[in-house]
mmCIF file of C-alpha atoms in Angstrom:
data_model
loop_
_atom_site.group_PDB
_atom_site.id
_atom_site.type_symbol
_atom_site.label_atom_id
_atom_site.label_comp_id
_atom_site.label_asym_id
_atom_site.label_seq_id
_atom_site.Cartn_x
_atom_site.Cartn_y
_atom_site.Cartn_z
ATOM 1 C CA MET A 21 0.000 0.000 0.000
ATOM 2 C CA PRO A 22 1.476 3.407 -0.967
ATOM 3 C CA PRO A 23 2.001 5.876 1.860
ATOM 4 C CA ARG A 24 -0.939 8.143 2.632
ATOM 5 C CA GLU A 25 -1.000 11.557 1.005
ATOM 6 C CA ILE A 26 -0.012 14.328 3.420
ATOM 7 C CA ARG A 27 -1.933 17.502 2.643
ATOM 8 C CA ASN A 28 -0.431 19.981 5.129
ATOM 9 C CA MET A 29 2.132 20.465 7.854
ATOM 10 C CA ASP A 30 -0.313 19.565 10.634
ATOM 11 C CA GLU A 31 -0.848 16.131 9.108
ATOM 12 C CA PHE A 32 2.875 15.678 8.549
ATOM 13 C CA ALA A 33 3.584 16.510 12.195
ATOM 14 C CA ALA A 34 0.953 13.994 13.308
ATOM 15 C CA VAL A 35 2.290 11.084 11.236
ATOM 16 C CA SER A 36 5.932 11.855 12.019
ATOM 17 C CA GLY A 37 5.274 12.063 15.777
ATOM 18 C CA ILE A 38 7.029 15.426 16.055
ATOM 19 C CA SER A 39 5.409 18.616 17.332
ATOM 20 C CA ARG A 40 4.054 21.098 14.802
ATOM 21 C CA PRO A 41 6.266 23.977 16.082
ATOM 22 C CA THR A 42 9.389 21.815 15.716
ATOM 23 C CA VAL A 43 8.436 20.749 12.200
ATOM 24 C CA SER A 44 7.797 24.384 11.287
ATOM 25 C CA LYS A 45 11.211 25.368 12.681
ATOM 26 C CA TYR A 46 12.867 22.690 10.563
ATOM 27 C CA PHE A 47 11.286 23.869 7.319
ATOM 28 C CA HIS A 48 12.282 27.458 8.052
ATOM 29 C CA ASN A 49 15.828 26.456 9.031
ATOM 30 C CA PRO A 50 16.898 22.770 9.299
ATOM 31 C CA ASP A 51 19.859 23.733 11.511
ATOM 32 C CA SER A 52 17.523 25.213 14.138
ATOM 33 C CA VAL A 53 16.518 21.764 15.468
ATOM 34 C CA ARG A 54 18.559 19.036 17.138
ATOM 35 C CA GLN A 55 20.444 16.667 14.850
ATOM 36 C CA SER A 56 18.459 13.661 16.071
ATOM 37 C CA THR A 57 15.157 15.507 15.473
ATOM 38 C CA ARG A 58 16.316 16.589 12.034
ATOM 39 C CA ALA A 59 17.081 12.970 11.150
ATOM 40 C CA ARG A 60 13.575 11.888 12.221
ATOM 41 C CA ILE A 61 11.938 14.654 10.191
ATOM 42 C CA GLU A 62 13.988 13.869 7.098
ATOM 43 C CA ALA A 63 13.178 10.172 7.402
ATOM 44 C CA ALA A 64 9.472 11.042 7.550
ATOM 45 C CA ILE A 65 9.846 13.359 4.543
ATOM 46 C CA GLU A 66 11.329 10.453 2.600
ATOM 47 C CA GLN A 67 8.703 7.994 3.790
ATOM 48 C CA TYR A 68 5.703 10.184 2.999
ATOM 49 C CA ASP A 69 7.230 12.121 0.099
ATOM 50 C CA TYR A 70 6.083 15.340 1.747
ATOM 51 C CA ARG A 71 7.069 18.794 0.522
ATOM 52 C CA PRO A 72 5.592 21.890 2.190
ATOM 53 C CA ASN A 73 4.117 24.678 0.124
ATOM 54 C CA ILE A 74 7.023 27.097 0.501
ATOM 55 C CA PHE A 75 5.175 29.823 -1.405
ATOM 56 C CA ALA A 76 2.291 29.676 1.075
ATOM 57 C CA MET A 77 4.707 29.675 4.001
ATOM 58 C CA ASN A 78 6.424 32.787 2.716
ATOM 59 C CA GLN A 79 3.115 34.517 2.052
ATOM 60 C CA ASN A 80 2.051 33.804 5.630
ATOM 61 C CA ARG A 81 5.232 35.284 7.042
ATOM 62 C CA LYS A 82 4.905 38.975 7.859
ATOM 63 C CA LEU A 83 6.704 41.356 5.560
ATOM 64 C CA THR A 84 6.179 44.485 7.676
ATOM 65 C CA LYS A 85 8.673 46.269 9.890
ATOM 66 C CA ASN A 86 6.349 46.018 12.892
ATOM 67 C CA VAL A 87 7.675 44.386 16.066
ATOM 68 C CA GLY A 88 5.423 43.631 19.027
ATOM 69 C CA ILE A 89 6.712 43.851 22.596
ATOM 70 C CA VAL A 90 4.485 42.073 25.113
ATOM 71 C CA VAL A 91 4.930 42.120 28.908
ATOM 72 C CA PRO A 92 2.770 40.788 31.758
ATOM 73 C CA LEU A 93 2.223 44.231 33.309
ATOM 74 C CA LEU A 94 3.589 47.439 31.852
ATOM 75 C CA ALA A 95 2.942 49.253 35.153
ATOM 76 C CA ASP A 96 5.573 47.053 36.821
ATOM 77 C CA PRO A 97 8.791 49.120 36.828
ATOM 78 C CA TYR A 98 10.972 46.158 35.846
ATOM 79 C CA PHE A 99 8.871 45.369 32.785
ATOM 80 C CA ALA A 100 8.574 49.064 31.937
ATOM 81 C CA GLU A 101 12.352 49.401 31.978
ATOM 82 C CA ILE A 102 13.084 46.282 29.932
ATOM 83 C CA ALA A 103 10.334 47.261 27.463
ATOM 84 C CA ARG A 104 11.860 50.735 27.142
ATOM 85 C CA ASN A 105 15.233 49.169 26.335
ATOM 86 C CA LEU A 106 13.723 46.804 23.764
ATOM 87 C CA GLU A 107 11.706 49.594 22.172
ATOM 88 C CA GLN A 108 14.809 51.727 21.674
ATOM 89 C CA ARG A 109 16.727 48.843 20.125
ATOM 90 C CA CYS A 110 13.892 48.186 17.685
ATOM 91 C CA ILE A 111 13.807 51.843 16.630
ATOM 92 C CA VAL A 112 17.574 51.975 16.109
ATOM 93 C CA ALA A 113 17.378 48.801 13.991
ATOM 94 C CA GLY A 114 14.705 50.347 11.763
ATOM 95 C CA TYR A 115 11.651 48.549 13.149
ATOM 96 C CA SER A 116 8.390 50.030 14.431
ATOM 97 C CA PRO A 117 7.749 48.687 17.963
ATOM 98 C CA THR A 118 4.344 48.524 19.606
ATOM 99 C CA LEU A 119 4.012 47.826 23.345
ATOM 100 C CA PHE A 120 1.329 45.589 24.803
ATOM 101 C CA SER A 121 0.480 44.623 28.391
ATOM 102 C CA ALA A 122 -1.380 41.458 29.401
ATOM 103 C CA HIS A 123 -2.383 43.188 32.674
ATOM 104 C CA GLY A 124 -1.600 39.962 34.533
ATOM 105 C CA ASP A 125 -4.611 38.293 32.874
ATOM 106 C CA PRO A 126 -4.276 35.062 30.804
ATOM 107 C CA GLU A 127 -7.316 35.962 28.690
ATOM 108 C CA GLN A 128 -5.863 39.392 27.972
ATOM 109 C CA GLU A 129 -2.576 37.765 26.970
ATOM 110 C CA VAL A 130 -4.452 35.661 24.402
ATOM 111 C CA ALA A 131 -6.283 38.787 23.173
ATOM 112 C CA VAL A 132 -2.970 40.614 22.755
ATOM 113 C CA LEU A 133 -1.562 37.789 20.636
ATOM 114 C CA ASN A 134 -4.683 37.779 18.489
ATOM 115 C CA ASN A 135 -4.418 41.540 18.016
ATOM 116 C CA LEU A 136 -0.775 41.203 17.074
ATOM 117 C CA ARG A 137 -1.642 38.906 14.187
ATOM 118 C CA ALA A 138 -3.604 41.764 12.612
ATOM 119 C CA LEU A 139 -0.431 43.884 12.620
ATOM 120 C CA LYS A 140 1.409 41.193 10.634
ATOM 121 C CA PRO A 141 4.519 41.742 12.752
ATOM 122 C CA ALA A 142 7.966 40.897 11.488
ATOM 123 C CA GLY A 143 8.572 39.458 14.947
ATOM 124 C CA VAL A 144 7.556 39.620 18.580
ATOM 125 C CA LEU A 145 9.456 39.983 21.864
ATOM 126 C CA LEU A 146 7.236 38.247 24.415
ATOM 127 C CA ALA A 147 7.479 38.008 28.208
ATOM 128 C CA PRO A 148 4.676 35.531 28.977
ATOM 129 C CA LEU A 149 2.736 35.233 32.207
ATOM 130 C CA GLY A 150 4.326 31.815 32.670
ATOM 131 C CA ARG A 151 2.303 29.155 34.459
ATOM 132 C CA ALA A 152 -0.867 31.172 33.888
ATOM 133 C CA SER A 153 -0.334 31.359 30.122
ATOM 134 C CA ASP A 154 -2.334 29.260 27.674
ATOM 135 C CA THR A 155 0.585 27.220 26.349
ATOM 136 C CA ASP A 156 -1.366 25.861 23.370
ATOM 137 C CA VAL A 157 -2.123 29.398 22.206
ATOM 138 C CA LEU A 158 1.473 30.461 22.810
ATOM 139 C CA ALA A 159 2.807 27.475 20.876
ATOM 140 C CA LYS A 160 0.583 28.175 17.875
ATOM 141 C CA PHE A 161 1.512 31.870 17.901
ATOM 142 C CA CYS A 162 5.241 31.085 18.091
ATOM 143 C CA GLU A 163 4.794 28.662 15.221
ATOM 144 C CA ASP A 164 3.217 31.339 13.029
ATOM 145 C CA VAL A 165 5.211 34.412 14.069
ATOM 146 C CA PRO A 166 8.962 34.680 14.804
ATOM 147 C CA THR A 167 8.842 35.129 18.586
ATOM 148 C CA LEU A 168 11.614 35.622 21.118
ATOM 149 C CA ILE A 169 10.581 34.629 24.653
ATOM 150 C CA PHE A 170 12.165 36.653 27.464
ATOM 151 C CA ASP A 171 12.005 36.905 31.265
ATOM 152 C CA SER A 172 9.978 33.715 31.891
ATOM 153 C CA SER A 173 10.593 30.581 29.828
ATOM 154 C CA VAL A 174 7.712 28.351 28.704
ATOM 155 C CA ALA A 175 8.969 25.009 27.384
ATOM 156 C CA GLU A 176 11.123 25.465 24.266
ATOM 157 C CA LEU A 177 8.765 27.806 22.479
ATOM 158 C CA GLY A 178 9.787 30.468 20.021
ATOM 159 C CA ILE A 179 13.128 31.221 18.451
ATOM 160 C CA ALA A 180 14.975 31.202 21.777
ATOM 161 C CA PHE A 181 14.725 32.270 25.407
ATOM 162 C CA VAL A 182 16.664 35.174 26.925
ATOM 163 C CA GLY A 183 16.396 36.167 30.565
ATOM 164 C CA SER A 184 18.167 36.694 33.844
ATOM 165 C CA ASP A 185 19.857 33.899 35.765
ATOM 166 C CA ASN A 186 17.571 33.686 38.808
ATOM 167 C CA GLN A 187 19.668 30.889 40.300
ATOM 168 C CA GLN A 188 22.751 33.114 40.251
ATOM 169 C CA PHE A 189 20.714 36.124 41.427
ATOM 170 C CA THR A 190 19.571 34.550 44.648
ATOM 171 C CA ALA A 191 22.676 32.507 45.371
ATOM 172 C CA HIS A 192 24.930 35.554 44.992
ATOM 173 C CA ILE A 193 22.969 37.884 47.271
ATOM 174 C CA THR A 194 22.382 35.084 49.813
ATOM 175 C CA ASP A 195 26.125 34.512 49.947
ATOM 176 C CA TYR A 196 26.743 38.225 50.549
ATOM 177 C CA LEU A 197 24.163 38.408 53.337
ATOM 178 C CA CYS A 198 25.536 35.286 55.045
ATOM 179 C CA ARG A 199 29.081 36.665 54.971
ATOM 180 C CA THR A 200 28.176 40.082 56.365
ATOM 181 C CA GLY A 201 25.711 39.319 59.151
ATOM 182 C CA GLU A 202 23.086 36.873 60.291
ATOM 183 C CA PRO A 203 21.972 34.440 57.548
ATOM 184 C CA PRO A 204 18.844 35.693 55.792
ATOM 185 C CA CYS A 205 15.313 34.386 55.938
ATOM 186 C CA PHE A 206 13.289 34.558 52.712
ATOM 187 C CA PHE A 207 10.197 36.761 52.406
ATOM 188 C CA GLU A 208 7.817 35.865 49.558
ATOM 189 C CA MET A 209 4.217 35.718 48.374
ATOM 190 C CA LYS A 210 2.472 32.414 48.994
ATOM 191 C CA ASN A 211 0.922 32.574 45.510
ATOM 192 C CA PRO A 212 3.298 34.671 43.399
ATOM 193 C CA ALA A 213 2.143 36.134 40.104
ATOM 194 C CA ASN A 214 5.584 35.893 38.511
ATOM 195 C CA PRO A 215 6.923 32.319 38.057
ATOM 196 C CA ASN A 216 10.488 33.537 38.636
ATOM 197 C CA ALA A 217 9.556 33.791 42.342
ATOM 198 C CA HIS A 218 9.491 29.996 42.603
ATOM 199 C CA ARG A 219 12.931 29.743 41.014
ATOM 200 C CA ARG A 220 14.309 32.246 43.511
ATOM 201 C CA ARG A 221 12.884 30.383 46.509
ATOM 202 C CA HIS A 222 14.449 27.135 45.300
ATOM 203 C CA ALA A 223 17.740 28.948 44.724
ATOM 204 C CA TYR A 224 17.608 30.382 48.267
ATOM 205 C CA LEU A 225 17.016 26.937 49.778
ATOM 206 C CA ALA A 226 19.915 25.459 47.804
ATOM 207 C CA ALA A 227 22.237 28.338 48.698
ATOM 208 C CA MET A 228 21.480 28.123 52.406
ATOM 209 C CA GLU A 229 22.160 24.390 52.367
ATOM 210 C CA LYS A 230 25.413 24.967 50.483
ATOM 211 C CA PHE A 231 26.533 27.613 52.991
ATOM 212 C CA GLY A 232 25.637 25.390 55.964
ATOM 213 C CA HIS A 233 22.695 27.405 57.316
ATOM 214 C CA SER A 234 19.092 26.520 58.063
ATOM 215 C CA PRO A 235 16.666 28.170 55.629
ATOM 216 C CA HIS A 236 13.561 29.990 56.811
ATOM 217 C CA VAL A 237 10.817 30.939 54.343
ATOM 218 C CA ILE A 238 8.038 33.356 55.310
ATOM 219 C CA SER A 239 5.205 33.149 52.751
ATOM 220 C CA VAL A 240 2.575 35.873 53.049
ATOM 221 C CA ALA A 241 -0.960 35.972 51.669
ATOM 222 C CA GLY A 242 -1.835 38.001 48.620
ATOM 223 C CA GLU A 243 -2.409 37.529 44.916
ATOM 224 C CA GLY A 244 -1.983 39.657 41.834
ATOM 225 C CA TRP A 245 0.597 42.326 41.044
ATOM 226 C CA GLY A 246 0.166 44.749 43.954
ATOM 227 C CA PHE A 247 3.451 43.603 45.477
ATOM 228 C CA GLU A 248 4.190 46.693 47.569
ATOM 229 C CA GLU A 249 0.916 46.493 49.513
ATOM 230 C CA ILE A 250 1.249 42.721 49.858
ATOM 231 C CA GLY A 251 4.727 43.255 51.292
ATOM 232 C CA ARG A 252 3.520 45.983 53.651
ATOM 233 C CA VAL A 253 0.519 44.044 55.013
ATOM 234 C CA GLY A 254 2.415 40.760 55.134
ATOM 235 C CA GLY A 255 5.351 42.480 56.799
ATOM 236 C CA HIS A 256 3.149 43.918 59.545
ATOM 237 C CA ASP A 257 1.712 40.463 60.198
ATOM 238 C CA ALA A 258 5.114 38.782 60.217
ATOM 239 C CA PHE A 259 6.603 41.334 62.610
ATOM 240 C CA ALA A 260 3.568 41.112 64.910
ATOM 241 C CA ARG A 261 3.830 37.320 65.043
ATOM 242 C CA ASN A 262 7.647 37.272 65.359
ATOM 243 C CA LEU A 263 7.964 35.176 62.210
ATOM 244 C CA PHE A 264 11.422 36.483 61.260
ATOM 245 C CA PRO A 265 13.963 34.196 62.999
ATOM 246 C CA THR A 266 16.976 36.358 62.051
ATOM 247 C CA ASN A 267 17.565 40.073 61.663
ATOM 248 C CA THR A 268 18.275 39.709 57.941
ATOM 249 C CA ILE A 269 15.432 39.458 55.404
ATOM 250 C CA LEU A 270 15.912 38.681 51.728
ATOM 251 C CA CYS A 271 12.776 39.506 49.738
ATOM 252 C CA SER A 272 11.748 37.635 46.618
ATOM 253 C CA ASN A 273 11.696 40.909 44.681
ATOM 254 C CA ASP A 274 12.334 44.612 45.201
ATOM 255 C CA ARG A 275 8.661 45.578 45.172
ATOM 256 C CA LEU A 276 7.943 43.279 48.121
ATOM 257 C CA ALA A 277 11.011 44.742 49.812
ATOM 258 C CA ILE A 278 9.663 48.276 49.330
ATOM 259 C CA GLY A 279 6.437 47.224 51.047
ATOM 260 C CA LEU A 280 8.416 45.622 53.870
ATOM 261 C CA LEU A 281 10.460 48.807 54.295
ATOM 262 C CA THR A 282 7.193 50.710 54.711
ATOM 263 C CA ALA A 283 5.921 48.230 57.287
ATOM 264 C CA SER A 284 9.212 48.571 59.184
ATOM 265 C CA TYR A 285 8.912 52.357 59.225
ATOM 266 C CA GLU A 286 5.296 52.201 60.374
ATOM 267 C CA ARG A 287 6.272 49.915 63.251
ATOM 268 C CA GLY A 288 9.277 52.003 64.290
ATOM 269 C CA ILE A 289 11.760 49.313 63.241
ATOM 270 C CA THR A 290 15.106 50.692 62.110
ATOM 271 C CA VAL A 291 16.477 49.206 58.878
ATOM 272 C CA GLY A 292 20.147 49.265 57.949
ATOM 273 C CA ARG A 293 23.551 47.701 58.370
ATOM 274 C CA GLY A 294 24.931 50.128 60.906
ATOM 275 C CA ASP A 295 24.989 50.009 64.697
ATOM 276 C CA GLY A 296 21.579 50.613 66.165
ATOM 277 C CA SER A 297 19.674 49.128 63.235
ATOM 278 C CA THR A 298 17.204 46.346 64.037
ATOM 279 C CA VAL A 299 16.967 44.517 60.710
ATOM 280 C CA ARG A 300 18.642 44.295 57.335
ATOM 281 C CA ILE A 301 16.390 44.097 54.266
ATOM 282 C CA ALA A 302 17.484 43.228 50.722
ATOM 283 C CA GLY A 303 15.630 42.690 47.478
ATOM 284 C CA GLN A 304 16.116 41.314 43.986
ATOM 285 C CA ASP A 305 15.594 42.883 40.530
ATOM 286 C CA GLY A 306 17.314 46.266 40.524
ATOM 287 C CA HIS A 307 13.971 48.111 40.597
ATOM 288 C CA PRO A 308 14.552 51.505 38.895
ATOM 289 C CA HIS A 309 13.409 53.285 42.083
ATOM 290 C CA SER A 310 15.275 51.111 44.606
ATOM 291 C CA ARG A 311 18.001 53.768 44.864
ATOM 292 C CA TYR A 312 15.436 56.186 46.301
ATOM 293 C CA THR A 313 13.863 54.163 49.122
ATOM 294 C CA CYS A 314 14.679 55.048 52.695
ATOM 295 C CA PRO A 315 17.158 53.645 53.408
ATOM 296 C CA PRO A 316 18.309 52.903 49.844
ATOM 297 C CA LEU A 317 17.686 49.238 49.053
ATOM 298 C CA THR A 318 20.428 46.650 48.667
ATOM 299 C CA THR A 319 19.525 44.476 45.685
ATOM 300 C CA ILE A 320 20.822 42.310 42.888
ATOM 301 C CA SER A 321 19.984 43.881 39.568
ATOM 302 C CA HIS A 322 19.054 42.570 36.168
ATOM 303 C CA ASP A 323 21.529 43.540 33.480
ATOM 304 C CA TYR A 324 18.840 45.413 31.550
ATOM 305 C CA ASP A 325 21.181 46.377 28.739
ATOM 306 C CA ALA A 326 22.607 42.886 28.163
ATOM 307 C CA VAL A 327 19.221 41.129 28.327
ATOM 308 C CA SER A 328 17.543 43.575 25.936
ATOM 309 C CA LYS A 329 20.474 43.559 23.504
ATOM 310 C CA HIS A 330 20.722 39.786 23.313
ATOM 311 C CA ALA A 331 16.954 39.386 22.993
ATOM 312 C CA ALA A 332 16.600 42.011 20.273
ATOM 313 C CA ASP A 333 19.664 40.868 18.310
ATOM 314 C CA THR A 334 18.455 37.260 18.355
ATOM 315 C CA LEU A 335 15.026 38.261 17.059
ATOM 316 C CA PHE A 336 16.427 40.521 14.337
ATOM 317 C CA ALA A 337 18.735 37.725 13.147
ATOM 318 C CA ALA A 338 15.777 35.330 12.910
ATOM 319 C CA ILE A 339 13.695 37.872 10.995
ATOM 320 C CA GLU A 340 16.550 38.162 8.505
ATOM 321 C CA GLY A 341 16.593 34.385 8.047
ATOM 322 C CA ASN A 342 19.505 33.598 10.349
ATOM 323 C CA ALA A 343 17.709 31.622 13.053
ATOM 324 C CA GLU A 344 19.851 29.189 14.999
ATOM 325 C CA ARG A 345 18.918 26.140 17.045
ATOM 326 C CA TRP A 346 16.707 27.005 20.031
ATOM 327 C CA GLN A 347 18.716 27.847 23.110
ATOM 328 C CA SER A 348 18.248 29.373 26.536
ATOM 329 C CA THR A 349 20.457 32.305 27.514
ATOM 330 C CA ARG A 350 20.407 33.413 31.162
ATOM 331 C CA ILE A 351 22.404 36.501 32.080
ATOM 332 C CA GLU A 352 23.887 37.061 35.538
ATOM 333 C CA GLY A 353 22.798 39.882 37.804
ATOM 334 C CA ARG A 354 24.920 42.530 39.534
ATOM 335 C CA LEU A 355 24.988 43.014 43.304
ATOM 336 C CA ILE A 356 24.258 46.604 44.356
ATOM 337 C CA LEU A 357 25.184 47.396 47.966
ATOM 338 C CA ARG A 358 23.245 50.140 49.734
ATOM 339 C CA ASP A 359 22.363 51.113 53.298
ATOM 340 C CA SER A 360 19.418 48.727 53.853
ATOM 341 C CA ALA A 361 21.715 45.693 54.112
#
């Protein structure tokens, strides 16, 4: 019996047992998939005598100079800063960037992606919600539109992933705090909106074990993206219940730390690393306003410039037909020492 006729790429993916996004990557650039996967695809091509309609593929690819930039919440200072960097790089490279915010809502994220299709973008720089994202929708979008995933990785979707090294972030600042005072406890949201929070907690636990200290995690109630108020209310509760076992507190992110600083002030608790201070408080992210808290916040900062440059350059190369095999690039953070710790 002759092999069945394969009418489109969806059917070819089904009979070959390889995901549709991976098959699509191969036909756009065979070197962008693993050698073993490439061998399986080419064996299936031979078996089923399948040839994609290259003309249709090229017609479906966007020929505009539009680039979409999508973040979970544009009001978040970290995402605003990284989006600003990406926007400038797009403009310098001759593209027309458009910013979108998912407003922390999975349905809004899907709506944004649908709206982007109407723009026929040359490519998209996407920071997904993460666990809350509809991965099927993301996968189909990444299959149809050259998309660079940044900040929070979701499987091996898109051209590549570029973000910060959260493992290094937390391990590095935990090491500093252990060497300069009492080992830190970890202050976090019980149900964090950003999936990087989970990675940082795991990194804290591993670092404390490595350094020979007992970890202590204080998880406070609160959902959504109002981190400062969650940190303030949770901080009041934790101080009232004596939940902090040491005088050093490492917060999951700078916005929680800002809320905790406020709670400390409201309770008359002195924050700092000098004599007479009651607690040390540190954060993570390099929040653009962390220099202006009182006292100024010790943090470990994203390398905004390096992350945005690598992300933008990788997308532009793919748009120009120079996509490489999918890879994850995680860039180390920089410790910034200030008076809070």
